[in-house]
Amino acid sequence: MTGLRRLVFESHIAAPPERVFAFHERPDAFALLTPWWSGARVVRPAPSLRPGERALLILGRGPLSVEWEAVHEVYEPPTCFVESQVRGPFKRWRHRHLVLPDGAGARLRDELEYELPGGWLAPLYLTAADDR
């Protein structure tokens, strides 16, 4: 059993796909989309979504906080961009964003692939958590 997990989220947004994609291109988009209670803070936003651009975040609070650096890998406006973890709390993390036409608006599809640290123990913990 591998520790690699996949999550997919979809949302309908009542705006044209080009406008939804343009919002995500804003350097402050992540900060605007992150709930205040999450403890995530943007230290250095990525200047753009273009490949090679990096963002630095702090996750958590106090002595348990951890730095998370992500790099943009794919940039295909106005439909797709992808970022992955350079360093941070995951063994592996990759996030693909798709912005697709959906009637009079857009469908935002977020595809996450991640692997927790912990080697062979991580899948055992995740399986036990899934059974609860």
PDB file of C-alpha atoms in Angstrom, residues 43-127:
ATOM      1  CA  VAL A  43       5.409  35.274   4.096  1.00  0.00           C
ATOM      2  CA  ARG A  44       6.301  35.745   0.427  1.00  0.00           C
ATOM      3  CA  PRO A  45       3.627  35.368  -2.271  1.00  0.00           C
ATOM      4  CA  ALA A  46       4.568  34.011  -5.678  1.00  0.00           C
ATOM      5  CA  PRO A  47       4.872  36.986  -8.052  1.00  0.00           C
ATOM      6  CA  SER A  48       2.896  35.033 -10.668  1.00  0.00           C
ATOM      7  CA  LEU A  49       1.629  31.545 -11.527  1.00  0.00           C
ATOM      8  CA  ARG A  50       4.375  31.001 -14.104  1.00  0.00           C
ATOM      9  CA  PRO A  51       6.679  27.967 -13.796  1.00  0.00           C
ATOM     10  CA  GLY A  52       9.546  28.508 -11.383  1.00  0.00           C
ATOM     11  CA  GLU A  53       7.807  31.159  -9.264  1.00  0.00           C
ATOM     12  CA  ARG A  54       7.796  30.320  -5.552  1.00  0.00           C
ATOM     13  CA  ALA A  55       5.696  31.187  -2.531  1.00  0.00           C
ATOM     14  CA  LEU A  56       6.648  30.873   1.133  1.00  0.00           C
ATOM     15  CA  LEU A  57       4.019  30.239   3.816  1.00  0.00           C
ATOM     16  CA  ILE A  58       4.007  29.582   7.537  1.00  0.00           C
ATOM     17  CA  LEU A  59       1.573  26.920   8.728  1.00  0.00           C
ATOM     18  CA  GLY A  60       0.445  26.753  12.338  1.00  0.00           C
ATOM     19  CA  ARG A  61       1.227  29.008  15.247  1.00  0.00           C
ATOM     20  CA  GLY A  62       3.989  29.407  17.770  1.00  0.00           C
ATOM     21  CA  PRO A  63       6.667  26.763  18.279  1.00  0.00           C
ATOM     22  CA  LEU A  64       4.756  24.188  16.200  1.00  0.00           C
ATOM     23  CA  SER A  65       4.710  26.350  13.080  1.00  0.00           C
ATOM     24  CA  VAL A  66       6.432  25.102   9.938  1.00  0.00           C
ATOM     25  CA  GLU A  67       7.596  26.794   6.749  1.00  0.00           C
ATOM     26  CA  TRP A  68       6.041  25.608   3.511  1.00  0.00           C
ATOM     27  CA  GLU A  69       7.571  26.545   0.174  1.00  0.00           C
ATOM     28  CA  ALA A  70       5.728  25.816  -3.055  1.00  0.00           C
ATOM     29  CA  VAL A  71       6.816  26.216  -6.672  1.00  0.00           C
ATOM     30  CA  HIS A  72       4.607  26.678  -9.710  1.00  0.00           C
ATOM     31  CA  GLU A  73       5.187  24.012 -12.364  1.00  0.00           C
ATOM     32  CA  VAL A  74       2.464  24.394 -15.008  1.00  0.00           C
ATOM     33  CA  TYR A  75       0.817  27.553 -16.324  1.00  0.00           C
ATOM     34  CA  GLU A  76      -1.816  27.157 -19.060  1.00  0.00           C
ATOM     35  CA  PRO A  77      -4.126  30.194 -18.930  1.00  0.00           C
ATOM     36  CA  PRO A  78      -7.046  30.367 -18.675  1.00  0.00           C
ATOM     37  CA  THR A  79      -7.601  26.714 -17.729  1.00  0.00           C
ATOM     38  CA  CYS A  80      -4.814  25.232 -15.579  1.00  0.00           C
ATOM     39  CA  PHE A  81      -1.986  25.878 -13.150  1.00  0.00           C
ATOM     40  CA  VAL A  82      -0.084  23.504 -10.894  1.00  0.00           C
ATOM     41  CA  GLU A  83       2.117  23.959  -7.852  1.00  0.00           C
ATOM     42  CA  SER A  84       4.051  21.493  -5.726  1.00  0.00           C
ATOM     43  CA  GLN A  85       5.853  21.517  -2.421  1.00  0.00           C
ATOM     44  CA  VAL A  86       9.568  22.280  -2.441  1.00  0.00           C
ATOM     45  CA  ARG A  87       9.830  21.909   1.334  1.00  0.00           C
ATOM     46  CA  GLY A  88       7.279  21.646   4.088  1.00  0.00           C
ATOM     47  CA  PRO A  89       5.151  19.303   6.164  1.00  0.00           C
ATOM     48  CA  PHE A  90       4.387  16.700   3.489  1.00  0.00           C
ATOM     49  CA  LYS A  91       6.585  14.001   2.041  1.00  0.00           C
ATOM     50  CA  ARG A  92       4.992  14.938  -1.289  1.00  0.00           C
ATOM     51  CA  TRP A  93       2.305  17.483  -2.246  1.00  0.00           C
ATOM     52  CA  ARG A  94       1.016  18.605  -5.662  1.00  0.00           C
ATOM     53  CA  HIS A  95      -2.048  20.770  -6.408  1.00  0.00           C
ATOM     54  CA  ARG A  96      -3.588  21.023  -9.880  1.00  0.00           C
ATOM     55  CA  HIS A  97      -6.197  23.754 -10.468  1.00  0.00           C
ATOM     56  CA  LEU A  98      -8.541  23.465 -13.442  1.00  0.00           C
ATOM     57  CA  VAL A  99     -10.931  26.243 -14.460  1.00  0.00           C
ATOM     58  CA  LEU A 100     -13.532  24.894 -16.877  1.00  0.00           C
ATOM     59  CA  PRO A 101     -16.632  26.359 -18.550  1.00  0.00           C
ATOM     60  CA  ASP A 102     -19.796  25.317 -16.694  1.00  0.00           C
ATOM     61  CA  GLY A 103     -23.018  26.742 -18.106  1.00  0.00           C
ATOM     62  CA  ALA A 104     -23.048  30.481 -17.526  1.00  0.00           C
ATOM     63  CA  GLY A 105     -20.128  30.249 -15.094  1.00  0.00           C
ATOM     64  CA  ALA A 106     -17.051  28.220 -14.301  1.00  0.00           C
ATOM     65  CA  ARG A 107     -16.265  24.945 -12.573  1.00  0.00           C
ATOM     66  CA  LEU A 108     -13.161  25.128 -10.397  1.00  0.00           C
ATOM     67  CA  ARG A 109     -11.656  21.664  -9.954  1.00  0.00           C
ATOM     68  CA  ASP A 110      -8.869  21.218  -7.406  1.00  0.00           C
ATOM     69  CA  GLU A 111      -6.919  17.953  -7.626  1.00  0.00           C
ATOM     70  CA  LEU A 112      -4.537  17.294  -4.744  1.00  0.00           C
ATOM     71  CA  GLU A 113      -1.989  14.515  -4.486  1.00  0.00           C
ATOM     72  CA  TYR A 114      -0.119  14.234  -1.217  1.00  0.00           C
ATOM     73  CA  GLU A 115       1.867  11.860   0.923  1.00  0.00           C
ATOM     74  CA  LEU A 116       2.347  12.305   4.641  1.00  0.00           C
ATOM     75  CA  PRO A 117       5.733  11.847   6.265  1.00  0.00           C
ATOM     76  CA  GLY A 118       6.214   8.704   8.302  1.00  0.00           C
ATOM     77  CA  GLY A 119       7.194   6.089   5.732  1.00  0.00           C
ATOM     78  CA  TRP A 120       5.348   2.814   5.991  1.00  0.00           C
ATOM     79  CA  LEU A 121       3.499   3.931   9.163  1.00  0.00           C
ATOM     80  CA  ALA A 122       1.584   6.739   7.413  1.00  0.00           C
ATOM     81  CA  PRO A 123      -0.653   4.386   5.357  1.00  0.00           C
ATOM     82  CA  LEU A 124      -1.483   2.382   8.500  1.00  0.00           C
ATOM     83  CA  TYR A 125      -2.545   5.515  10.343  1.00  0.00           C
ATOM     84  CA  LEU A 126      -4.586   6.780   7.379  1.00  0.00           C
ATOM     85  CA  THR A 127      -6.339   3.450   6.970  1.00  0.00           C
TER      86      THR A 127
END
